Coordinates of N, CA, C and O in Angstrom, one line a residue:
X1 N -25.5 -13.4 -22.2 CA -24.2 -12.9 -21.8 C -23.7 -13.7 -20.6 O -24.6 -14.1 -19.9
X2 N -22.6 -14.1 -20.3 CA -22.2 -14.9 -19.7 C -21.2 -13.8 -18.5 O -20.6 -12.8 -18.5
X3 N -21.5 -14.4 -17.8 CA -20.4 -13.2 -16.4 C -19.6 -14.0 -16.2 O -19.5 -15.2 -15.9
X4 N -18.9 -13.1 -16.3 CA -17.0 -13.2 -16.6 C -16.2 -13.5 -15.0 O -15.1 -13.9 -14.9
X5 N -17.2 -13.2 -13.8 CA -16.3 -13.2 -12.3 C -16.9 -14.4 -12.0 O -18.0 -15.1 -12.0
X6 N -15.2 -14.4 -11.6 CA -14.5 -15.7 -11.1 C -15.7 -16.3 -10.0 O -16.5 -15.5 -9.8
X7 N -15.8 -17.6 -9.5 CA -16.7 -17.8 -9.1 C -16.9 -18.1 -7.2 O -17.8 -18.3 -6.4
X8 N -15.5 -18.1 -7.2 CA -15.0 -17.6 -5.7 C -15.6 -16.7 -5.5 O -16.4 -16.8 -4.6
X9 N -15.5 -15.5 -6.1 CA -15.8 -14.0 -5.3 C -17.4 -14.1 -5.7 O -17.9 -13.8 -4.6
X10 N -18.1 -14.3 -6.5 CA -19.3 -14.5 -6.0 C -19.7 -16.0 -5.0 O -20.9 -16.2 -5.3
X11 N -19.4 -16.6 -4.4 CA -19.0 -17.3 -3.0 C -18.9 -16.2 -2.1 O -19.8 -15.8 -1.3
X12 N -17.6 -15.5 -2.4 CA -17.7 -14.5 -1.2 C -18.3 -13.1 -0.8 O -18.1 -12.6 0.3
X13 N -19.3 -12.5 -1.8 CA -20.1 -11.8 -1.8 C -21.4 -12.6 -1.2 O -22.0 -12.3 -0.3
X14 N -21.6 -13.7 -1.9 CA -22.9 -14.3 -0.9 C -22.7 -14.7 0.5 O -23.7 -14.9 1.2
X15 N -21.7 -14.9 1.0 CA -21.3 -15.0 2.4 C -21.4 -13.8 2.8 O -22.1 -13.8 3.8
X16 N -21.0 -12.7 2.4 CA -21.2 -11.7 3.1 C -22.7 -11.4 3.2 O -23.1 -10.9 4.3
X17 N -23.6 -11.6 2.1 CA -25.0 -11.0 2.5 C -25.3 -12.0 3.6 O -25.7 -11.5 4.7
X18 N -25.0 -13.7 3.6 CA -25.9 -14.3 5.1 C -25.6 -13.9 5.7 O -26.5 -13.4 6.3
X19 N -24.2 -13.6 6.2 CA -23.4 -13.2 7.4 C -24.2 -12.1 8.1 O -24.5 -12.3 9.3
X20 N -24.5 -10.9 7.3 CA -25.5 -9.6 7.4 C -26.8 -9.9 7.8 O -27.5 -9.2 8.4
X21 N -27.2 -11.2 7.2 CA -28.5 -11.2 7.0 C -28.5 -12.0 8.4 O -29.3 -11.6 9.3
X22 N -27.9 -12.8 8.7 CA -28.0 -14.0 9.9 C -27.7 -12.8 11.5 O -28.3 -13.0 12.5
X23 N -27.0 -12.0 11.4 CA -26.1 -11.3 12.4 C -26.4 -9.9 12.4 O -26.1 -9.2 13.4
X24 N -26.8 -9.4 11.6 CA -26.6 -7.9 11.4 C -25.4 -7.2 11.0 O -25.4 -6.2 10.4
X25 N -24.4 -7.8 11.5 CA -22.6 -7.4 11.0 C -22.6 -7.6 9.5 O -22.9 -8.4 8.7
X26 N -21.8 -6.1 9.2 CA -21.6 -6.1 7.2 C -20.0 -5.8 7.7 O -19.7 -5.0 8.5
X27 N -19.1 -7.1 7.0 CA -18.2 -7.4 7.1 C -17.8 -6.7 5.5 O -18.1 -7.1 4.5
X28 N -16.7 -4.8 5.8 CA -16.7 -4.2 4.4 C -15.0 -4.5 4.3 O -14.2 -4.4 5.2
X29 N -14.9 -4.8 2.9 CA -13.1 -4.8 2.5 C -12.6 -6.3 3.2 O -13.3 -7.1 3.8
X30 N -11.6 -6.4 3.1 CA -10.9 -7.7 3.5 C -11.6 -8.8 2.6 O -12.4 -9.7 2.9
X31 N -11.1 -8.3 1.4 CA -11.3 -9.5 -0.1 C -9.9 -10.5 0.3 O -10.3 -11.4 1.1
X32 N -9.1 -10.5 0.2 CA -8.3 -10.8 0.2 C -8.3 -12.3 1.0 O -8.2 -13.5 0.7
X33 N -8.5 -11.3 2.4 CA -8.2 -12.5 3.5 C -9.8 -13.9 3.3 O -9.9 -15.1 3.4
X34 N -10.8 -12.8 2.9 CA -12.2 -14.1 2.7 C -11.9 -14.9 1.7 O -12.2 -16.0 2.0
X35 N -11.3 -14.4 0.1 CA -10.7 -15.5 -0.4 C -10.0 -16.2 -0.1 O -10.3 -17.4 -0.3
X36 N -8.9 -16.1 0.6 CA -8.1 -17.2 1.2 C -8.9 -18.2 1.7 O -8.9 -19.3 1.3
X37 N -9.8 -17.5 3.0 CA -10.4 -19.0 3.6 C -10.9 -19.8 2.9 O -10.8 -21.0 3.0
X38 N -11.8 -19.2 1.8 CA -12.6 -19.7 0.8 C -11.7 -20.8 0.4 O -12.1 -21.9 0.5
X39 N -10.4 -20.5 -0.2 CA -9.7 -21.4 -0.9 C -9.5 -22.3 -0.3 O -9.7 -23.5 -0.6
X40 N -8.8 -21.8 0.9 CA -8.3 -23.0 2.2 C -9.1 -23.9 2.6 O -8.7 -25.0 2.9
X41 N -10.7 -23.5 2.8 CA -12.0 -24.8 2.8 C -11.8 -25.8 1.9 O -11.6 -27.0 2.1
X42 N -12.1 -25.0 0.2 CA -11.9 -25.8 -0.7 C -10.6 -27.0 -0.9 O -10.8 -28.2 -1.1
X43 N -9.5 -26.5 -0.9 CA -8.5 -27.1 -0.8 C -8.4 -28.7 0.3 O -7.9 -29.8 0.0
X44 N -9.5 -28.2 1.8 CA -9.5 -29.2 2.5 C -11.0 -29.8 1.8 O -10.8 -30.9 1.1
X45 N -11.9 -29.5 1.8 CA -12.8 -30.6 0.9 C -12.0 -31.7 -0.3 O -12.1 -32.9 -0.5
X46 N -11.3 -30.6 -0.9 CA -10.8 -31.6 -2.4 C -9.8 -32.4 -2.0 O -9.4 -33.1 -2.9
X47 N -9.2 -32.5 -0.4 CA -8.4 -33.4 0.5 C -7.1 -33.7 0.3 O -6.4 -34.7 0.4
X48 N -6.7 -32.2 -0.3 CA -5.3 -31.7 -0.5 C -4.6 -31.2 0.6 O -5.1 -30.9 1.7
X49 N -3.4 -31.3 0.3 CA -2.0 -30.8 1.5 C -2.8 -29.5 2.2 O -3.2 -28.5 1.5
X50 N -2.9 -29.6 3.4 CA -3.4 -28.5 4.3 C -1.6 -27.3 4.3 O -0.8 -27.5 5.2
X51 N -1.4 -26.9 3.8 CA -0.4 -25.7 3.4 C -0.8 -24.5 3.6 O -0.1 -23.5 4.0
X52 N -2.0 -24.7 3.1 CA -2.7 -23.3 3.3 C -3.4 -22.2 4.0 O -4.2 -21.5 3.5
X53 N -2.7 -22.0 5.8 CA -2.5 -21.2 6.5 C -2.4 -20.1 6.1 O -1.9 -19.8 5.1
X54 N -3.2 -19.1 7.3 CA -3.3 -18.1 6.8 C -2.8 -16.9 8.2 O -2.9 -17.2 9.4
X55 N -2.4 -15.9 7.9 CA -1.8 -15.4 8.8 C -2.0 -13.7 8.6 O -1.6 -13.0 7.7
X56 N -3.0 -13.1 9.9 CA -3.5 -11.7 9.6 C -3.1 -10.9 10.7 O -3.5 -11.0 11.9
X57 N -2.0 -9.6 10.1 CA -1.3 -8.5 10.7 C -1.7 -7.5 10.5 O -1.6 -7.1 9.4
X58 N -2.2 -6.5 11.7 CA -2.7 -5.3 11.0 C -2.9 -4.4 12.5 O -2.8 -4.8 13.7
X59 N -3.2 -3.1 11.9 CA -3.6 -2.1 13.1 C -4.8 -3.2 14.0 O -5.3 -4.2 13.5
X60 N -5.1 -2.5 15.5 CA -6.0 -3.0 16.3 C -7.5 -2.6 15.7 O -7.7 -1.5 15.2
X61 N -8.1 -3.3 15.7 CA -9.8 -2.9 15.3 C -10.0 -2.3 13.8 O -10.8 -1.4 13.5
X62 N -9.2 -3.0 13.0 CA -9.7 -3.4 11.5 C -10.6 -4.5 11.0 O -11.1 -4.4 9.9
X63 N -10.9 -5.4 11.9 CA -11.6 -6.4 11.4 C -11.5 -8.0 11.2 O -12.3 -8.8 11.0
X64 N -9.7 -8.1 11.4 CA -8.7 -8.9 11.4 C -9.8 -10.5 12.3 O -10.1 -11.6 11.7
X65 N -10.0 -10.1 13.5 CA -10.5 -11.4 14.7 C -11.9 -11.5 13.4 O -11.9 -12.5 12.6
X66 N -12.7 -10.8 13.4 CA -13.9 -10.4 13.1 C -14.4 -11.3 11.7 O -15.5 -11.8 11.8
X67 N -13.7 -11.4 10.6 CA -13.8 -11.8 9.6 C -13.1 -13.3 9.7 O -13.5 -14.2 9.0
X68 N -12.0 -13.4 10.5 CA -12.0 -14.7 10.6 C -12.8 -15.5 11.4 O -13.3 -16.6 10.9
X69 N -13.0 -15.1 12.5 CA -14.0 -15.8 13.5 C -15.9 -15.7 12.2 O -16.4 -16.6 12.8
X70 N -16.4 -15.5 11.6 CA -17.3 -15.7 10.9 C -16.9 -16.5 10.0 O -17.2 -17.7 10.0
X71 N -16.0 -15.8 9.1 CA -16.0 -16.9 8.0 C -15.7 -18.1 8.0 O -16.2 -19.0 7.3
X72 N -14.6 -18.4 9.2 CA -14.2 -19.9 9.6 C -15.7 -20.8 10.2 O -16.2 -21.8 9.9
X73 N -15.9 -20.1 11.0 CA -17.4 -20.4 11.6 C -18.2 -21.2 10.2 O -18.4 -22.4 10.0
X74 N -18.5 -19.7 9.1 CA -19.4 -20.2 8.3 C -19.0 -21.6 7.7 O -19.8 -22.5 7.7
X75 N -17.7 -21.8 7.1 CA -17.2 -22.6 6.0 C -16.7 -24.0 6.8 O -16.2 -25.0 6.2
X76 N -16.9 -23.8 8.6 CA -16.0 -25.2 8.7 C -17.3 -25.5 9.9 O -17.4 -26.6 10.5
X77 N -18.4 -24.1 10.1 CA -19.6 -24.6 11.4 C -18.8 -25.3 12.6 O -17.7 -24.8 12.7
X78 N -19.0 -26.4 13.5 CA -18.5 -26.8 14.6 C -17.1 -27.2 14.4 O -16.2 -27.0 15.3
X79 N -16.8 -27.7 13.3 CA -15.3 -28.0 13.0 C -14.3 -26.9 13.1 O -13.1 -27.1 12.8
X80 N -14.8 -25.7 13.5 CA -13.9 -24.4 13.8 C -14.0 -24.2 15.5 O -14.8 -24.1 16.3
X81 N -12.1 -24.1 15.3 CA -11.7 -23.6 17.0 C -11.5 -22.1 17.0 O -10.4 -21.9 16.3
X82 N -12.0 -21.1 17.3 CA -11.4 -19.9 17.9 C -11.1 -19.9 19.5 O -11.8 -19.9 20.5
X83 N -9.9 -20.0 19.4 CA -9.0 -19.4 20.6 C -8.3 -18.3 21.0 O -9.0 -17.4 20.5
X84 N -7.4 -17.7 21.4 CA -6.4 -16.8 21.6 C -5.3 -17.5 22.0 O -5.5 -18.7 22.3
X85 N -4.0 -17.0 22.1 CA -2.6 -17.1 22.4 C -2.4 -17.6 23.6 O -1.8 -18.6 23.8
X86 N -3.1 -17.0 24.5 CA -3.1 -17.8 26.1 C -3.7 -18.6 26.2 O -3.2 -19.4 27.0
X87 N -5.1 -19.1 25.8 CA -5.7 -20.4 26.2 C -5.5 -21.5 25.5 O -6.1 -22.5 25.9
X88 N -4.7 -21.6 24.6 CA -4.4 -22.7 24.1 C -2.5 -22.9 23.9 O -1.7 -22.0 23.8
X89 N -2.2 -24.4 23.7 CA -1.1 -24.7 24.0 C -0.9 -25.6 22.9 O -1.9 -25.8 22.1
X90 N 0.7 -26.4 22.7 CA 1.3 -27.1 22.2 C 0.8 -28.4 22.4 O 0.6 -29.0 21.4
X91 N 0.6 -29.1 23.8 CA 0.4 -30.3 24.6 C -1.7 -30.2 23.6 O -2.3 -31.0 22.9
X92 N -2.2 -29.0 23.9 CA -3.8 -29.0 23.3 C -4.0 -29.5 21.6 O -4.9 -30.2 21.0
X93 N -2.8 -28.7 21.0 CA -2.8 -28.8 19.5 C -2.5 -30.1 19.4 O -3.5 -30.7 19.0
X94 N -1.2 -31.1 19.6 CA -1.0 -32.5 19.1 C -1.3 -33.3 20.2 O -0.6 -34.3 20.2
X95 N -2.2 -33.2 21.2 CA -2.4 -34.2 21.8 C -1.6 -34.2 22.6 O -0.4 -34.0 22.6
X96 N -2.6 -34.8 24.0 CA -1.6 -35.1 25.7 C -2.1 -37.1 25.8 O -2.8 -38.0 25.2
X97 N -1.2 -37.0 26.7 CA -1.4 -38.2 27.3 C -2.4 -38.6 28.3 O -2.2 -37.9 29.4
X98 N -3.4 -39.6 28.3 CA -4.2 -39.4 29.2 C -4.6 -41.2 29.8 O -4.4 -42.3 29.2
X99 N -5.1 -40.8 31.2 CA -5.6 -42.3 31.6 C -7.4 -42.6 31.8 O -7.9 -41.9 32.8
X100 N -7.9 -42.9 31.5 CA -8.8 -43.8 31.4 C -9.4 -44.9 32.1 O -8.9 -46.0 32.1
X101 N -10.4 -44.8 32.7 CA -10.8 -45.7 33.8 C -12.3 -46.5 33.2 O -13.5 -46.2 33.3
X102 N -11.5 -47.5 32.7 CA -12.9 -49.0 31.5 C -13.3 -49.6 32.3 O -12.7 -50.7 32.1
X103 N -14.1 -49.7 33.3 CA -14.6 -51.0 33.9 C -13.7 -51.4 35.2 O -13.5 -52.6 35.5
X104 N -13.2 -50.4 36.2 CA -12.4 -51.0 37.4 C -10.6 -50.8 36.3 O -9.7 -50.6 37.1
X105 N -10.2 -50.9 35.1 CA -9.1 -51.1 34.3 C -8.1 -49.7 34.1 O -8.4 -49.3 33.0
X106 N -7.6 -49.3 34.4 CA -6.8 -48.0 34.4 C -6.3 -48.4 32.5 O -6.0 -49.5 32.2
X107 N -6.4 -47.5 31.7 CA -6.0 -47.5 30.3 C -5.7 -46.3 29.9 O -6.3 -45.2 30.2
X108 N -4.4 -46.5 29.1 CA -3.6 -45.5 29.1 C -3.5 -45.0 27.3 O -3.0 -45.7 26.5
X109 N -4.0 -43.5 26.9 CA -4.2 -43.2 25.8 C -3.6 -41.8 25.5 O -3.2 -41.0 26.3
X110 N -3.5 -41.5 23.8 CA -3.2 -40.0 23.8 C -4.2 -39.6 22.8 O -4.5 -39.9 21.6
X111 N -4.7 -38.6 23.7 CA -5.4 -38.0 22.9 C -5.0 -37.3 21.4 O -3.8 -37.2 21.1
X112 N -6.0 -36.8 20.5 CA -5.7 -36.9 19.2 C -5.4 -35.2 19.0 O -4.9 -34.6 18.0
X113 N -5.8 -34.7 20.0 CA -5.6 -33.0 19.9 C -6.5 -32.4 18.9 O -7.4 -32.9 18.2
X114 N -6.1 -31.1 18.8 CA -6.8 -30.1 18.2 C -6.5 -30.2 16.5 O -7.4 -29.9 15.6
X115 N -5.3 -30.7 16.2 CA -5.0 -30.6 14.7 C -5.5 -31.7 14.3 O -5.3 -31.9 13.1
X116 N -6.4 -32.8 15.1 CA -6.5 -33.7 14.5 C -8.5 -34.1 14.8 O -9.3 -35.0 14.4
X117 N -8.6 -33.1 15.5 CA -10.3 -32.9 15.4 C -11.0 -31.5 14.9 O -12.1 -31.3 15.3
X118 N -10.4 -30.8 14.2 CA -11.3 -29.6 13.9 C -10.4 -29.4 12.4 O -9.3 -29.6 12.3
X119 N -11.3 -28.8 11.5 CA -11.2 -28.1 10.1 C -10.3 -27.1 10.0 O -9.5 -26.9 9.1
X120 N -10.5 -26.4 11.0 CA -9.6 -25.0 11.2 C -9.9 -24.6 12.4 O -11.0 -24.7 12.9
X121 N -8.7 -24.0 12.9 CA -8.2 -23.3 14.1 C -7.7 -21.8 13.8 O -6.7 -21.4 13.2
X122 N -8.7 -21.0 14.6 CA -8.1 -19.5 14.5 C -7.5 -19.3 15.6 O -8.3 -19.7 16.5
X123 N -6.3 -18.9 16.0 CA -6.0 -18.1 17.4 C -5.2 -16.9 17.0 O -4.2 -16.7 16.3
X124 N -6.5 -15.8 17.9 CA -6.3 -14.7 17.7 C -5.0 -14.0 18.4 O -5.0 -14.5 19.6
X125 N -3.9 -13.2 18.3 CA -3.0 -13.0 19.2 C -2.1 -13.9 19.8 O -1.7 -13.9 20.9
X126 N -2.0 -14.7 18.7 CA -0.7 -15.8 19.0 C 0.5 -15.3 19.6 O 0.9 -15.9 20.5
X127 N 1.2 -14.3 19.3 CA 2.2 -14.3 19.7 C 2.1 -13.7 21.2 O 3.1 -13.1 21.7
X128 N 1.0 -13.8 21.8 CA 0.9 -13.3 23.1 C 1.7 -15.1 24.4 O 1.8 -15.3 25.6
X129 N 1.9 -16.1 23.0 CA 2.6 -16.9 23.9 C 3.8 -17.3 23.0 O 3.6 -18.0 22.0
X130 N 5.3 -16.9 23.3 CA 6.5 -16.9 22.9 C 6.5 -18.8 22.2 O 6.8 -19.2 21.1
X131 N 6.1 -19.7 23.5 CA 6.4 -21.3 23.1 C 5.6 -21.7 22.1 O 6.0 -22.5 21.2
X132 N 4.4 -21.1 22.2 CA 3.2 -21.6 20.8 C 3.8 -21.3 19.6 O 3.9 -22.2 18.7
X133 N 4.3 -19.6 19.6 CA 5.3 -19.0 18.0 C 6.2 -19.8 18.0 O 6.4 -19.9 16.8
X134 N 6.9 -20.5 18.7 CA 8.5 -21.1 18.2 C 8.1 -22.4 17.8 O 8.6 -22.7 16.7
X135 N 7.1 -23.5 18.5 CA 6.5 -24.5 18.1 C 5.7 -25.1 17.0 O 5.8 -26.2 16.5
X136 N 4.9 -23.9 16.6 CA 3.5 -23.9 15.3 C 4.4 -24.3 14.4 O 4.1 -25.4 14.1
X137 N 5.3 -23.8 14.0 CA 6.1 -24.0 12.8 C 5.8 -25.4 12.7 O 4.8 -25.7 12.1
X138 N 6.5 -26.3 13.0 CA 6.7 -27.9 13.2 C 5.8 -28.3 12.3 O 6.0 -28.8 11.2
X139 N 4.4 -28.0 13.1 CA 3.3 -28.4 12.9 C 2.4 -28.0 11.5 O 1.8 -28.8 10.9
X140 N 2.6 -26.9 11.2 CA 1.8 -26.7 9.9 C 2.6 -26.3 8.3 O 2.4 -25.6 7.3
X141 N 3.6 -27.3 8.7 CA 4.8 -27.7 7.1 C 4.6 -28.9 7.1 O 5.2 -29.5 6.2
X142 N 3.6 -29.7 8.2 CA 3.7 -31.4 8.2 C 2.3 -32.0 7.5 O 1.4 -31.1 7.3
X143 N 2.2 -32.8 7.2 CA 0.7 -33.3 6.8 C 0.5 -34.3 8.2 O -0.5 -34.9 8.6
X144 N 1.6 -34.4 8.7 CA 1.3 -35.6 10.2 C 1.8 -35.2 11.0 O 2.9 -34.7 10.6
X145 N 1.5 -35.1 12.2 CA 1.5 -34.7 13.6 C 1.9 -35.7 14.4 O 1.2 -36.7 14.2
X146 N 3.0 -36.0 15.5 CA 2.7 -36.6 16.5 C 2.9 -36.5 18.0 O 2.7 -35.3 18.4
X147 N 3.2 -37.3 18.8 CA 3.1 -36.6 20.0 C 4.4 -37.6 20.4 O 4.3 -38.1 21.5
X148 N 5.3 -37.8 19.8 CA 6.5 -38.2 20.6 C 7.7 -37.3 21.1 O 8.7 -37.7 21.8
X149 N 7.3 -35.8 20.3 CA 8.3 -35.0 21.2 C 8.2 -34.6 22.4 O 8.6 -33.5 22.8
X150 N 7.4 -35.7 23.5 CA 6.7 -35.5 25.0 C 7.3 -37.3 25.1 O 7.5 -37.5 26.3
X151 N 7.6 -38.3 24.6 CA 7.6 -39.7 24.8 C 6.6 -40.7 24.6 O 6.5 -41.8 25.1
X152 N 5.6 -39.7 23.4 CA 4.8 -40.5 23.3 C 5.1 -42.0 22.5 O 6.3 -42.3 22.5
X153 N 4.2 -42.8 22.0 CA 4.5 -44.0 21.5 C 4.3 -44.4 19.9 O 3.8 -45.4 19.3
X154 N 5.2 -43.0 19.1 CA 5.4 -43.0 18.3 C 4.9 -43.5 16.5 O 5.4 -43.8 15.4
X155 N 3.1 -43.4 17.3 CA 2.2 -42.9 16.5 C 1.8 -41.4 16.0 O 1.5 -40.5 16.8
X156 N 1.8 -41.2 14.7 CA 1.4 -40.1 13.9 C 0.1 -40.1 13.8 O -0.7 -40.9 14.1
X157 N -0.3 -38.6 13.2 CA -1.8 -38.3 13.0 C -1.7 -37.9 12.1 O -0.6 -37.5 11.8
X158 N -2.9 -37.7 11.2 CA -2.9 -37.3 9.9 C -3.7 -35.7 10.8 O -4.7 -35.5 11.5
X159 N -2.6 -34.5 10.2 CA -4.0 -33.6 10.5 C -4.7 -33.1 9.7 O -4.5 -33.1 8.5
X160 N -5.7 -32.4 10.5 CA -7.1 -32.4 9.1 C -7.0 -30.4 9.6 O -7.5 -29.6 8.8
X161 N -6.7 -30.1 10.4 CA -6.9 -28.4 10.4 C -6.2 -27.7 10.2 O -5.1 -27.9 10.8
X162 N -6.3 -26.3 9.0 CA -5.7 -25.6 8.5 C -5.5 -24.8 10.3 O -6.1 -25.0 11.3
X163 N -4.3 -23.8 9.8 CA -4.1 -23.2 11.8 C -4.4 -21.5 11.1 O -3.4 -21.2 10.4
X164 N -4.9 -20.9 11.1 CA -4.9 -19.0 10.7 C -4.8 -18.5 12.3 O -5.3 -19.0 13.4
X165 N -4.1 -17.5 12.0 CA -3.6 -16.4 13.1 C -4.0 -15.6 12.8 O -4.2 -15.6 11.6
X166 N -4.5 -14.2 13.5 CA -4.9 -13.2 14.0 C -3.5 -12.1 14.8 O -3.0 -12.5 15.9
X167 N -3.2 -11.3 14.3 CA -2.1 -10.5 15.4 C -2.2 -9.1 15.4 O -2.9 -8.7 14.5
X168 N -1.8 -8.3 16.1 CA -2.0 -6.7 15.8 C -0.5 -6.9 16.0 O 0.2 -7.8 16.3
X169 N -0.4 -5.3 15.5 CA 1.1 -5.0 15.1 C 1.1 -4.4 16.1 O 0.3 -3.8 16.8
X170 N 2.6 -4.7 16.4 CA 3.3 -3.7 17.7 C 4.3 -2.7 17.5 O 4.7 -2.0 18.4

């Protein structure tokens, strides 16, 4: 007999037993949001348009941080940022400008930022910073990022991290 389920959700049933088994945490319900990431890894392995943001609203102490912060962990390991709303910024996501000191030589560089060194980025409670909500947009309808809305020098980045949000309802 051949089993008929899809092969994602068994993916996401076996994540849930390591998850339990590695942690002790049984991550119950939120099918939904684990298929997503599932897909959204896959999508970035198979090195398709990162579109695939994911965005989680709900009462306080459902699970929301909780299942993102593991599953992103499991499916991206170091290539995953968990932040919140206040510690991270616009200048952190596409890169600042920086100087560099080679040998006695002052050299002047921009760094590549967060969208362009990590798999995925969770920040929990984004809208706890008004400029981050009004800015994200830009950034995750683009497949390139750059840093000349600061005067940078009008190099692009390819970015490589899906961005998921975390929020409680108010």
């Amino acid at each position: 007999q051949i089993d008929s389920e899809n092969y994602v959700f068994t993916l996401q049933k076996a994540f849930d037993k390591y998850i339990e088994k590695q942690t002790g945490v049984k991550i119950f319900g939120l099918f939904p949001i684990k298929v997503a990431l599932i897909l959204q890894t896959m999508a970035k392995k198979l090195d398709e348009k990162l579109f695939f943001n994911v965005m989680v609203v709900g009462d306080a102490s459902t699970g929301k941080t909780l299942v993102l912060k593991y599953y992103l962990f499991l499916l991206n390991h170091y290539f995953n940022l968990s932040t919140n709303g206040l510690s991270i910024s616009i200048p952190a996501l596409r890169g600042t400008r920086s100087s560099i000191d080679l040998f006695g030589k002052d050299y002047k560089i921009v760094t590549i930022g967060h969208l362009g060194t990590y798999h995925s980025i969770h920040i929990d409670e984004a809208g706890e910073s008004e400029e981050l909500v009004q800015n994200l947009k830009t950034f995750l309808l683009e497949s390139n990022y750059s840093y000349d809305k600061t005067g940078g020098n009008g190099i692009s980045k390819r970015r490589t991290a899906h961005v998921n949000l975390s929020q409680n309802l108010n």
